Short mmCIF file of N, CA and C in Angstrom, two decimals:
data_model
loop_
_atom_site.label_atom_id
_atom_site.label_comp_id
_atom_site.label_asym_id
_atom_site.label_seq_id
_atom_site.Cartn_x
_atom_site.Cartn_y
_atom_site.Cartn_z
N ALA A 266 36.81 91.30 30.97
CA ALA A 266 36.64 91.22 29.52
C ALA A 266 37.79 91.95 28.84
N GLY A 267 38.21 91.41 27.73
CA GLY A 267 39.25 92.05 26.95
C GLY A 267 40.66 91.70 27.38
N ASN A 268 40.82 90.84 28.36
CA ASN A 268 42.16 90.50 28.85
C ASN A 268 42.48 89.06 28.43
N MET A 269 43.20 88.93 27.30
CA MET A 269 43.48 87.61 26.75
C MET A 269 44.36 86.78 27.67
N ALA A 270 45.33 87.40 28.33
CA ALA A 270 46.20 86.64 29.24
C ALA A 270 45.38 86.04 30.37
N ARG A 271 44.46 86.81 30.90
CA ARG A 271 43.59 86.31 31.97
C ARG A 271 42.69 85.18 31.45
N ALA A 272 42.17 85.34 30.25
CA ALA A 272 41.32 84.30 29.65
C ALA A 272 42.09 83.00 29.49
N ARG A 273 43.35 83.10 29.06
CA ARG A 273 44.18 81.90 28.92
C ARG A 273 44.40 81.23 30.27
N ARG A 274 44.73 82.03 31.28
CA ARG A 274 44.94 81.47 32.62
C ARG A 274 43.69 80.76 33.11
N ILE A 275 42.55 81.39 32.95
CA ILE A 275 41.29 80.79 33.39
C ILE A 275 41.02 79.50 32.62
N ALA A 276 41.28 79.52 31.32
CA ALA A 276 41.07 78.31 30.50
C ALA A 276 41.94 77.16 31.00
N TRP A 277 43.21 77.44 31.31
CA TRP A 277 44.10 76.38 31.76
C TRP A 277 43.74 75.90 33.16
N VAL A 278 43.32 76.80 34.03
CA VAL A 278 42.90 76.37 35.38
C VAL A 278 41.65 75.50 35.26
N GLY A 279 40.69 75.94 34.46
CA GLY A 279 39.48 75.14 34.24
C GLY A 279 39.79 73.80 33.61
N ALA A 280 40.72 73.79 32.67
CA ALA A 280 41.11 72.53 32.03
C ALA A 280 41.78 71.61 33.03
N GLY A 281 42.58 72.17 33.91
CA GLY A 281 43.23 71.36 34.94
C GLY A 281 42.21 70.74 35.87
N LEU A 282 41.21 71.52 36.26
CA LEU A 282 40.14 70.98 37.12
C LEU A 282 39.34 69.91 36.39
N ALA A 283 38.99 70.16 35.14
CA ALA A 283 38.24 69.17 34.36
C ALA A 283 39.05 67.88 34.20
N THR A 284 40.35 68.03 33.98
CA THR A 284 41.21 66.85 33.85
C THR A 284 41.24 66.06 35.15
N ALA A 285 41.36 66.77 36.26
CA ALA A 285 41.41 66.09 37.56
C ALA A 285 40.11 65.35 37.86
N VAL A 286 38.98 66.00 37.59
CA VAL A 286 37.69 65.37 37.89
C VAL A 286 37.43 64.18 36.97
N THR A 287 37.55 64.39 35.67
CA THR A 287 37.26 63.29 34.74
C THR A 287 38.31 62.19 34.85
N GLY A 288 39.55 62.57 35.11
CA GLY A 288 40.59 61.57 35.30
C GLY A 288 40.34 60.72 36.54
N SER A 289 39.89 61.36 37.61
CA SER A 289 39.57 60.62 38.84
C SER A 289 38.41 59.66 38.63
N ILE A 290 37.41 60.12 37.93
CA ILE A 290 36.27 59.25 37.63
C ILE A 290 36.72 58.07 36.78
N GLY A 291 37.52 58.33 35.75
CA GLY A 291 38.00 57.26 34.89
C GLY A 291 38.89 56.27 35.63
N LEU A 292 39.78 56.78 36.47
CA LEU A 292 40.64 55.87 37.24
C LEU A 292 39.83 55.07 38.26
N GLY A 293 38.85 55.72 38.86
CA GLY A 293 37.97 55.00 39.78
C GLY A 293 37.24 53.87 39.08
N GLY A 294 36.73 54.17 37.89
CA GLY A 294 36.05 53.14 37.10
C GLY A 294 36.98 52.02 36.68
N ALA A 295 38.21 52.38 36.36
CA ALA A 295 39.18 51.38 35.93
C ALA A 295 39.60 50.48 37.10
N LEU A 296 39.74 51.07 38.27
CA LEU A 296 40.18 50.30 39.44
C LEU A 296 39.06 49.49 40.08
N PHE A 297 37.85 50.05 40.04
CA PHE A 297 36.70 49.40 40.70
C PHE A 297 35.49 49.36 39.77
N PRO A 298 35.61 48.69 38.61
CA PRO A 298 34.52 48.73 37.64
C PRO A 298 33.22 48.13 38.16
N GLU A 299 33.30 47.16 39.04
CA GLU A 299 32.09 46.50 39.54
C GLU A 299 31.21 47.47 40.34
N LEU A 300 31.82 48.47 40.97
CA LEU A 300 31.01 49.43 41.74
C LEU A 300 30.07 50.22 40.82
N TRP A 301 30.56 50.59 39.66
CA TRP A 301 29.75 51.36 38.71
C TRP A 301 28.83 50.44 37.91
N LEU A 302 29.40 49.40 37.36
CA LEU A 302 28.64 48.51 36.48
C LEU A 302 27.53 47.78 37.22
N GLY A 303 27.74 47.48 38.48
CA GLY A 303 26.74 46.78 39.28
C GLY A 303 25.46 47.56 39.47
N LEU A 304 25.53 48.86 39.23
CA LEU A 304 24.31 49.69 39.31
C LEU A 304 23.37 49.43 38.14
N PHE A 305 23.90 48.86 37.05
CA PHE A 305 23.14 48.73 35.82
C PHE A 305 22.82 47.30 35.41
N SER A 306 23.62 46.36 35.88
CA SER A 306 23.41 44.98 35.46
C SER A 306 24.05 44.01 36.45
N THR A 307 23.51 42.81 36.44
CA THR A 307 24.12 41.72 37.20
C THR A 307 24.56 40.60 36.26
N ASP A 308 24.32 40.79 34.96
CA ASP A 308 24.69 39.80 33.96
C ASP A 308 26.22 39.71 33.87
N ALA A 309 26.74 38.51 33.99
CA ALA A 309 28.19 38.31 34.01
C ALA A 309 28.87 38.78 32.72
N THR A 310 28.23 38.58 31.58
CA THR A 310 28.81 39.00 30.30
C THR A 310 28.88 40.52 30.22
N VAL A 311 27.81 41.18 30.61
CA VAL A 311 27.78 42.65 30.61
C VAL A 311 28.86 43.18 31.55
N LEU A 312 28.97 42.61 32.73
CA LEU A 312 29.96 43.06 33.70
C LEU A 312 31.39 42.85 33.19
N ALA A 313 31.63 41.73 32.53
CA ALA A 313 32.97 41.44 32.01
C ALA A 313 33.35 42.42 30.89
N ILE A 314 32.44 42.65 29.95
CA ILE A 314 32.72 43.58 28.85
C ILE A 314 32.86 45.00 29.38
N GLY A 315 31.97 45.38 30.28
CA GLY A 315 32.05 46.72 30.87
C GLY A 315 33.33 46.93 31.64
N ALA A 316 33.76 45.92 32.38
CA ALA A 316 35.01 46.04 33.15
C ALA A 316 36.21 46.16 32.20
N THR A 317 36.19 45.42 31.11
CA THR A 317 37.27 45.52 30.13
C THR A 317 37.32 46.94 29.55
N TYR A 318 36.15 47.46 29.20
CA TYR A 318 36.08 48.83 28.68
C TYR A 318 36.65 49.83 29.69
N LEU A 319 36.17 49.77 30.91
CA LEU A 319 36.60 50.74 31.92
C LEU A 319 38.09 50.62 32.23
N ARG A 320 38.61 49.43 32.22
CA ARG A 320 40.04 49.24 32.51
C ARG A 320 40.92 49.77 31.38
N ILE A 321 40.43 49.72 30.16
CA ILE A 321 41.22 50.21 29.02
C ILE A 321 40.98 51.69 28.77
N VAL A 322 39.72 52.11 28.75
CA VAL A 322 39.39 53.48 28.36
C VAL A 322 39.35 54.43 29.56
N GLY A 323 38.94 53.94 30.72
CA GLY A 323 38.82 54.79 31.91
C GLY A 323 40.03 55.65 32.20
N PRO A 324 41.24 55.11 32.15
CA PRO A 324 42.42 55.93 32.44
C PRO A 324 42.64 57.09 31.48
N THR A 325 41.95 57.11 30.34
CA THR A 325 42.11 58.22 29.40
C THR A 325 41.00 59.27 29.52
N TYR A 326 40.06 59.09 30.44
CA TYR A 326 38.98 60.06 30.60
C TYR A 326 39.52 61.45 30.93
N GLY A 327 40.62 61.52 31.66
CA GLY A 327 41.20 62.82 31.98
C GLY A 327 41.60 63.60 30.74
N PHE A 328 42.13 62.89 29.75
CA PHE A 328 42.48 63.56 28.49
C PHE A 328 41.24 64.11 27.79
N PHE A 329 40.16 63.35 27.87
CA PHE A 329 38.92 63.81 27.26
C PHE A 329 38.41 65.06 27.97
N GLY A 330 38.47 65.06 29.29
CA GLY A 330 38.07 66.25 30.06
C GLY A 330 38.93 67.45 29.71
N LEU A 331 40.23 67.24 29.57
CA LEU A 331 41.16 68.30 29.18
C LEU A 331 40.76 68.87 27.83
N GLY A 332 40.57 67.98 26.85
CA GLY A 332 40.22 68.43 25.50
C GLY A 332 38.90 69.17 25.45
N LEU A 333 37.89 68.66 26.17
CA LEU A 333 36.58 69.33 26.15
C LEU A 333 36.63 70.70 26.81
N ALA A 334 37.32 70.79 27.94
CA ALA A 334 37.41 72.09 28.62
C ALA A 334 38.09 73.12 27.73
N LEU A 335 39.18 72.72 27.09
CA LEU A 335 39.88 73.66 26.20
C LEU A 335 39.11 73.91 24.92
N TYR A 336 38.33 72.94 24.47
CA TYR A 336 37.45 73.14 23.32
C TYR A 336 36.46 74.28 23.60
N PHE A 337 35.80 74.21 24.76
CA PHE A 337 34.82 75.23 25.09
C PHE A 337 35.46 76.59 25.34
N ALA A 338 36.64 76.59 25.94
CA ALA A 338 37.36 77.85 26.12
C ALA A 338 37.74 78.44 24.76
N SER A 339 38.14 77.58 23.84
CA SER A 339 38.48 78.04 22.48
C SER A 339 37.26 78.60 21.77
N GLN A 340 36.12 78.00 22.04
CA GLN A 340 34.88 78.52 21.46
C GLN A 340 34.63 79.94 21.94
N GLY A 341 34.84 80.17 23.22
CA GLY A 341 34.69 81.52 23.77
C GLY A 341 35.68 82.50 23.19
N ALA A 342 36.87 82.03 22.84
CA ALA A 342 37.90 82.88 22.25
C ALA A 342 37.72 83.04 20.75
N GLY A 343 36.75 82.30 20.18
CA GLY A 343 36.53 82.39 18.74
C GLY A 343 37.60 81.69 17.93
N ARG A 344 38.28 80.71 18.51
CA ARG A 344 39.36 79.99 17.85
C ARG A 344 39.12 78.49 17.93
N LEU A 345 38.32 77.97 17.02
CA LEU A 345 37.92 76.58 17.08
C LEU A 345 38.62 75.65 16.09
N LEU A 346 39.51 76.15 15.27
CA LEU A 346 40.11 75.30 14.25
C LEU A 346 40.75 74.04 14.84
N TRP A 347 41.69 74.20 15.75
CA TRP A 347 42.39 73.04 16.30
C TRP A 347 41.48 72.14 17.12
N PRO A 348 40.62 72.68 17.97
CA PRO A 348 39.70 71.79 18.68
C PRO A 348 38.78 71.00 17.74
N LEU A 349 38.31 71.64 16.67
CA LEU A 349 37.47 70.91 15.71
C LEU A 349 38.26 69.83 14.98
N LEU A 350 39.48 70.15 14.58
CA LEU A 350 40.32 69.14 13.92
C LEU A 350 40.61 67.98 14.87
N ALA A 351 40.85 68.30 16.13
CA ALA A 351 41.10 67.25 17.13
C ALA A 351 39.86 66.39 17.33
N GLY A 352 38.68 67.00 17.32
CA GLY A 352 37.43 66.25 17.45
C GLY A 352 37.20 65.32 16.27
N ILE A 353 37.50 65.81 15.08
CA ILE A 353 37.37 64.97 13.88
C ILE A 353 38.36 63.81 13.95
N MET A 354 39.58 64.11 14.40
CA MET A 354 40.59 63.07 14.55
C MET A 354 40.12 62.02 15.56
N ARG A 355 39.53 62.48 16.65
CA ARG A 355 39.02 61.55 17.67
C ARG A 355 37.98 60.62 17.07
N LEU A 356 37.07 61.16 16.31
CA LEU A 356 36.04 60.36 15.66
C LEU A 356 36.64 59.35 14.69
N LEU A 357 37.55 59.81 13.86
CA LEU A 357 38.17 58.92 12.87
C LEU A 357 38.94 57.78 13.52
N ILE A 358 39.67 58.09 14.59
CA ILE A 358 40.45 57.05 15.27
C ILE A 358 39.53 56.09 16.00
N ALA A 359 38.57 56.62 16.76
CA ALA A 359 37.69 55.75 17.54
C ALA A 359 36.80 54.89 16.64
N ALA A 360 36.12 55.53 15.71
CA ALA A 360 35.19 54.79 14.86
C ALA A 360 35.91 54.05 13.74
N GLY A 361 36.69 54.79 12.97
CA GLY A 361 37.39 54.17 11.85
C GLY A 361 38.46 53.20 12.29
N GLY A 362 39.32 53.65 13.20
CA GLY A 362 40.38 52.77 13.69
C GLY A 362 39.83 51.58 14.45
N GLY A 363 38.77 51.81 15.22
CA GLY A 363 38.14 50.71 15.94
C GLY A 363 37.54 49.69 14.99
N TRP A 364 36.88 50.18 13.95
CA TRP A 364 36.28 49.26 12.97
C TRP A 364 37.37 48.44 12.28
N VAL A 365 38.42 49.11 11.85
CA VAL A 365 39.53 48.41 11.19
C VAL A 365 40.14 47.38 12.13
N ALA A 366 40.40 47.77 13.36
CA ALA A 366 41.02 46.85 14.32
C ALA A 366 40.12 45.64 14.59
N MET A 367 38.82 45.86 14.65
CA MET A 367 37.90 44.76 14.92
C MET A 367 37.71 43.85 13.71
N HIS A 368 37.55 44.44 12.53
CA HIS A 368 37.16 43.66 11.36
C HIS A 368 38.33 43.19 10.51
N TRP A 369 39.31 44.01 10.27
CA TRP A 369 40.42 43.60 9.44
C TRP A 369 41.44 42.78 10.21
N PHE A 370 41.61 43.13 11.50
CA PHE A 370 42.62 42.44 12.30
C PHE A 370 42.01 41.52 13.34
N ALA A 371 40.68 41.37 13.31
CA ALA A 371 39.95 40.48 14.22
C ALA A 371 40.32 40.71 15.68
N GLY A 372 40.43 41.98 16.05
CA GLY A 372 40.83 42.32 17.41
C GLY A 372 39.71 42.29 18.42
N GLY A 373 38.47 42.22 17.97
CA GLY A 373 37.35 42.17 18.88
C GLY A 373 37.14 43.47 19.65
N LEU A 374 36.36 43.37 20.71
CA LEU A 374 36.02 44.55 21.49
C LEU A 374 37.24 45.19 22.16
N THR A 375 38.21 44.37 22.54
CA THR A 375 39.41 44.92 23.16
C THR A 375 40.11 45.88 22.21
N ALA A 376 40.19 45.54 20.94
CA ALA A 376 40.81 46.42 19.95
C ALA A 376 40.00 47.71 19.80
N LEU A 377 38.68 47.60 19.80
CA LEU A 377 37.84 48.79 19.74
C LEU A 377 38.09 49.68 20.95
N PHE A 378 38.15 49.10 22.13
CA PHE A 378 38.37 49.88 23.34
C PHE A 378 39.74 50.56 23.32
N ILE A 379 40.75 49.88 22.78
CA ILE A 379 42.08 50.49 22.66
C ILE A 379 42.02 51.68 21.70
N ALA A 380 41.31 51.53 20.59
CA ALA A 380 41.17 52.64 19.63
C ALA A 380 40.47 53.82 20.28
N ILE A 381 39.45 53.57 21.08
CA ILE A 381 38.75 54.65 21.78
C ILE A 381 39.69 55.33 22.77
N ALA A 382 40.46 54.55 23.51
CA ALA A 382 41.40 55.12 24.47
C ALA A 382 42.45 56.00 23.78
N VAL A 383 42.98 55.51 22.68
CA VAL A 383 43.96 56.29 21.92
C VAL A 383 43.32 57.58 21.40
N ALA A 384 42.10 57.47 20.91
CA ALA A 384 41.40 58.64 20.38
C ALA A 384 41.18 59.70 21.46
N LEU A 385 40.75 59.29 22.64
CA LEU A 385 40.52 60.25 23.73
C LEU A 385 41.82 60.92 24.16
N ALA A 386 42.88 60.12 24.28
CA ALA A 386 44.17 60.68 24.70
C ALA A 386 44.69 61.68 23.66
N LEU A 387 44.64 61.30 22.40
CA LEU A 387 45.14 62.20 21.35
C LEU A 387 44.29 63.46 21.22
N PHE A 388 43.00 63.36 21.48
CA PHE A 388 42.13 64.53 21.44
C PHE A 388 42.61 65.56 22.46
N GLY A 389 42.74 65.14 23.71
CA GLY A 389 43.17 66.07 24.75
C GLY A 389 44.55 66.63 24.51
N ILE A 390 45.47 65.76 24.12
CA ILE A 390 46.84 66.19 23.88
C ILE A 390 46.90 67.18 22.72
N THR A 391 46.19 66.89 21.64
CA THR A 391 46.21 67.76 20.46
C THR A 391 45.68 69.15 20.77
N VAL A 392 44.56 69.23 21.46
CA VAL A 392 43.99 70.54 21.79
C VAL A 392 44.93 71.30 22.72
N ALA A 393 45.46 70.62 23.72
CA ALA A 393 46.36 71.28 24.67
C ALA A 393 47.64 71.78 24.00
N VAL A 394 48.23 70.96 23.16
CA VAL A 394 49.46 71.36 22.47
C VAL A 394 49.18 72.53 21.52
N ALA A 395 48.06 72.48 20.82
CA ALA A 395 47.71 73.57 19.89
C ALA A 395 47.54 74.88 20.64
N LEU A 396 46.86 74.86 21.77
CA LEU A 396 46.67 76.09 22.52
C LEU A 396 47.98 76.58 23.12
N GLN A 397 48.79 75.66 23.62
CA GLN A 397 50.08 76.03 24.18
C GLN A 397 50.99 76.61 23.11
N ALA A 398 50.86 76.12 21.88
CA ALA A 398 51.70 76.57 20.77
C ALA A 398 51.22 77.89 20.16
N GLY A 399 50.08 78.40 20.62
CA GLY A 399 49.66 79.71 20.15
C GLY A 399 48.41 79.74 19.30
N ALA A 400 47.56 78.74 19.39
CA ALA A 400 46.34 78.72 18.57
C ALA A 400 45.43 79.91 18.86
N TRP A 401 45.59 80.52 20.02
CA TRP A 401 44.79 81.70 20.35
C TRP A 401 45.55 83.00 20.07
N ALA A 402 46.75 82.93 19.55
CA ALA A 402 47.62 84.10 19.44
C ALA A 402 46.96 85.29 18.77
N ALA A 403 46.21 85.07 17.71
CA ALA A 403 45.59 86.18 17.00
C ALA A 403 44.14 86.38 17.42
N ALA A 404 43.68 85.64 18.42
CA ALA A 404 42.28 85.75 18.83
C ALA A 404 41.97 87.13 19.36
N GLY A 405 40.93 87.70 18.83
CA GLY A 405 40.39 88.93 19.38
C GLY A 405 41.15 90.19 19.04
N LYS A 406 42.09 90.20 18.13
CA LYS A 406 42.77 91.44 17.77
C LYS A 406 41.78 92.39 17.11
N THR A 407 41.74 93.60 17.62
CA THR A 407 40.82 94.58 17.06
C THR A 407 41.57 95.53 16.14
N ALA A 408 40.85 96.38 15.49
CA ALA A 408 41.45 97.35 14.57
C ALA A 408 42.36 98.33 15.31
N HIS A 409 42.14 98.48 16.62
CA HIS A 409 42.92 99.44 17.41
C HIS A 409 44.12 98.78 18.07
N GLY A 410 44.35 97.48 17.80
CA GLY A 410 45.50 96.79 18.35
C GLY A 410 45.28 96.24 19.76
N THR A 411 44.11 96.44 20.30
CA THR A 411 43.84 95.88 21.62
C THR A 411 43.34 94.46 21.46
N THR A 412 43.29 93.75 22.56
CA THR A 412 42.81 92.37 22.48
C THR A 412 41.47 92.25 23.14
N SER A 413 40.71 91.30 22.65
CA SER A 413 39.41 90.99 23.20
C SER A 413 39.27 89.48 23.21
N VAL A 414 38.65 88.95 24.24
CA VAL A 414 38.45 87.50 24.31
C VAL A 414 37.50 87.06 23.22
N VAL A 415 36.50 87.85 22.92
CA VAL A 415 35.52 87.50 21.90
C VAL A 415 35.88 88.24 20.62
N ARG A 416 36.02 87.48 19.55
CA ARG A 416 36.36 88.07 18.27
C ARG A 416 35.16 88.82 17.70
N LYS A 417 35.37 90.02 17.26
CA LYS A 417 34.31 90.84 16.66
C LYS A 417 34.09 90.41 15.22
N ARG A 418 32.86 90.43 14.79
CA ARG A 418 32.56 90.08 13.40
C ARG A 418 32.18 91.29 12.64
#
């Protein structure tokens, strides 16, 4: 406790592990969608739409894992501004951008899936870049000049 450098290292190691696990799951789903989807349906339409989703969005699951791991680490550090902004951006791109792509540009489900993939990738990248750029720099500074992982109120 109280060692910000150690907290950052742990956050990045955890984020790396989360990225590897979620990225592997997403790539597995993208490469072999029938293995996962076949557990839930045998309907050809469901399988086709699900496979399209997994092939487009699955490869970005690692970015989502990265963003979530760093989001929770930021919560522990008491520095949630950038992770929250990245989460709002993810929602706006996935929902808003997906709706626009589907309805204004008649892109259909493929356009929605692309918007979701972009949103997940930008979420992870934004949180990672913000933390790397110093979003935690002032986290936990006490009146005595020491650092603490948890900000005192």
